[in-house]
């Protein structure tokens, strides 16, 4: 009887050993055939983008065309004495026939030696002054700016001007500056505070907003990426014969000749960037 139980126990132990050995072999096989790996985090797919050209403003010299080279002195759209409500005839004649004409002549003389520049517009030169040869760069800046600024200046004045702004510009001025009176006060203040010679402008900035800025000498607002909607010349040659040192009085009277129809056209054109 004891022999029987000993044999039975022996068979049991042998069987258990075989089971353990078989299980161990299977475990090693599974481990070797299926190694553990670390899966890297999925990389998000990049959203394809289309290269876009930065938005650019329309022509500045007028709402339809740029100032071309060689530069030409544009005729006044009215007589010398037509703006007597604000500017006397002698000042207008000297301003247009002497000062503006000098900017045109100096600019053309500067670019004569560079035929490649003559295929460009005044506006393109002012927007990218670093592309202009260094020996004439300052001349182009001063005289190209003077030509462009005055070309705009004659257009935004009219014998039938003055009064309240009309059209979309009136609403935009009210929204931006609170009221037309508030706008005039800020505009005149900027013009009065311009030390020495320069301009005061209403521009549309690169963000598409109306903004009052002042520029020194004959610098154009387009050099800072702004679109000039309207501007007043506060160089002494623009007012000195009548007003002498009374720039504030000149700034006040100038509103009597503002051509709001032209200002409105420029404001609308400046909002149509490509």
PDB file of C-alpha atoms in Angstrom, residues 59-65 77-78 150-162 164-169 202 204 227-231 254 257-270:
ATOM      1  CA  UNK A  59      -1.990 104.242 -55.452  1.00  0.00           C
ATOM      2  CA  UNK A  60      -1.365 107.305 -53.300  1.00  0.00           C
ATOM      3  CA  UNK A  61      -0.832 110.168 -55.756  1.00  0.00           C
ATOM      4  CA  UNK A  62      -4.485 109.729 -56.715  1.00  0.00           C
ATOM      5  CA  UNK A  63      -7.016 106.992 -56.180  1.00  0.00           C
ATOM      6  CA  UNK A  64      -6.321 105.758 -59.725  1.00  0.00           C
ATOM      7  CA  UNK A  65      -2.607 106.094 -60.410  1.00  0.00           C
ATOM      8  CA  UNK A  77      -7.171 122.208 -60.319  1.00  0.00           C
ATOM      9  CA  UNK A  78      -8.209 125.825 -59.588  1.00  0.00           C
ATOM     10  CA  UNK A 150       2.040 118.306 -52.664  1.00  0.00           C
ATOM     11  CA  UNK A 151       0.374 116.312 -55.427  1.00  0.00           C
ATOM     12  CA  UNK A 152      -2.053 115.073 -52.763  1.00  0.00           C
ATOM     13  CA  UNK A 153      -2.335 118.495 -51.105  1.00  0.00           C
ATOM     14  CA  UNK A 154      -3.705 120.281 -54.196  1.00  0.00           C
ATOM     15  CA  UNK A 155      -6.359 117.609 -54.678  1.00  0.00           C
ATOM     16  CA  UNK A 156      -7.770 117.675 -51.153  1.00  0.00           C
ATOM     17  CA  UNK A 157      -8.538 121.405 -51.294  1.00  0.00           C
ATOM     18  CA  UNK A 158     -11.319 123.095 -53.245  1.00  0.00           C
ATOM     19  CA  UNK A 159     -12.898 126.564 -53.607  1.00  0.00           C
ATOM     20  CA  UNK A 160     -16.184 124.851 -52.735  1.00  0.00           C
ATOM     21  CA  UNK A 161     -14.729 122.948 -49.795  1.00  0.00           C
ATOM     22  CA  UNK A 162     -15.198 123.297 -46.088  1.00  0.00           C
ATOM     23  CA  UNK A 164     -18.812 119.140 -42.332  1.00  0.00           C
ATOM     24  CA  UNK A 165     -17.420 115.911 -43.789  1.00  0.00           C
ATOM     25  CA  UNK A 166     -19.826 113.845 -45.854  1.00  0.00           C
ATOM     26  CA  UNK A 167     -20.222 110.210 -46.779  1.00  0.00           C
ATOM     27  CA  UNK A 168     -18.553 107.225 -45.155  1.00  0.00           C
ATOM     28  CA  UNK A 169     -15.603 109.264 -43.899  1.00  0.00           C
ATOM     29  CA  UNK A 202      -5.126 111.682 -41.408  1.00  0.00           C
ATOM     30  CA  UNK A 204      -5.216 104.682 -42.633  1.00  0.00           C
ATOM     31  CA  UNK A 227      -2.046 105.567 -46.555  1.00  0.00           C
ATOM     32  CA  UNK A 228      -2.458 109.380 -46.574  1.00  0.00           C
ATOM     33  CA  UNK A 229      -6.132 110.293 -46.739  1.00  0.00           C
ATOM     34  CA  UNK A 230      -5.745 114.012 -46.091  1.00  0.00           C
ATOM     35  CA  UNK A 231      -2.896 116.230 -44.966  1.00  0.00           C
ATOM     36  CA  UNK A 254      -7.670 125.642 -43.601  1.00  0.00           C
ATOM     37  CA  UNK A 257     -11.176 124.715 -48.139  1.00  0.00           C
ATOM     38  CA  UNK A 258     -11.057 120.963 -47.391  1.00  0.00           C
ATOM     39  CA  UNK A 259     -12.428 118.990 -50.330  1.00  0.00           C
ATOM     40  CA  UNK A 260     -14.495 116.389 -48.488  1.00  0.00           C
ATOM     41  CA  UNK A 261     -15.567 114.643 -51.681  1.00  0.00           C
ATOM     42  CA  UNK A 262     -11.920 113.902 -52.515  1.00  0.00           C
ATOM     43  CA  UNK A 263     -11.121 112.979 -48.919  1.00  0.00           C
ATOM     44  CA  UNK A 264     -14.023 110.538 -48.978  1.00  0.00           C
ATOM     45  CA  UNK A 265     -12.750 108.954 -52.213  1.00  0.00           C
ATOM     46  CA  UNK A 266      -9.307 108.516 -50.708  1.00  0.00           C
ATOM     47  CA  UNK A 267     -10.722 107.031 -47.504  1.00  0.00           C
ATOM     48  CA  UNK A 268     -12.756 104.500 -49.450  1.00  0.00           C
ATOM     49  CA  UNK A 269      -9.818 103.612 -51.728  1.00  0.00           C
ATOM     50  CA  UNK A 270      -7.554 103.100 -48.698  1.00  0.00           C
TER      51      UNK A 270
END
